[in-house]
Steps between C-alpha positions, in 0.01 A plus 500: 500500500363286795130527315677363186666231678181385692317503175752283325507253806117510480501427133751210551283328763183543284704341224610217715132434611375496154778250400447256791112525446565410136706189595272396770185513280649462170260499201614139415425375848188341408681269252634168623864498415849431641615791741769597746354449848751737635410778284141491624600458861748787481248742306245409807756592768559831339128580511497396856801738596290665787535158678878452421673845508398628832782290675240319721507198286827342352430338168739238352506301191666176433422395131609219339555525119144368424417377161191688312157394608183466317261763683248753457725773644243751579321247726828382672604846569181528698590184706845665574321817591254339723774273701748800528234722640391251754862420593570870566169556685564221722795675664382697765790537701794671326772417397379219289602293190361352192695266283424368143675152401469366165598156386426222256528147427426275172141561538417803697598832585450650874467839634503519885403834672604481864410766757614552867148614584230385752431154345144347418298348785432131459127567509547715187717287292215286332320806410764738369417422145123542534333778336436819720672341799732746659652561839591851455284783652176603325583747211846373452466194299252327273583140550555434127874528467595157581177345360591680164864385522395147572276496199765662279780246601255208442424635163849462417522146610689573835414543876574724802629355812558667832720444802425732823593536866354751717711801575763376262375531161350344185626374173241447197669301240363501131580212277450536143561214228768574271321341197143572579250563204149647596203310392307822432353668208659852442166676581503326842824584613404792730504452860142621514370206298738267652362578872151499396537133404682365777353333796650734786397261771749230371840640595762279627756662744836332447701520839 
């Protein structure tokens, strides 16, 4: 009986993982269309359960009733993944907390991801969006997560701002315009094409 119960539990877990992966990297994620940001954020959180179900990090969500936003959902899910992993990994002393706050106004929607981690040193702030720049130990980071996230958000007509204090935490805020229309040919809408055509040396850091 216990073997049957274990098998059922394992099957249910596999089913949940597959469902979350489908939501995270949905087939239509390469299409620019109006989407529910919360759906993508929640699917990303479920895939990151190893960070948020251990009890070491308290995760909270303060969601406003956001309007649908025109995005490439697959790419924006990658942004949420990068920012949430960074937030979780910045917390080196348990317990810690990660909070997601969403809001909107007439022109934009905002997703703020706050952590109670170690903070970002002032000397690193101007480089955190540079490709291959990382403060993580060798072998633990490629230095591409924030750079790719920056490029994806820029592609959507938005920006990422950062507010940080040493030993107090960091907040990354993603701003996306509500009525943005991409000036890209459908064949050029992959992040690979976009990154190759960008001047990565001209990142602006909004503080």
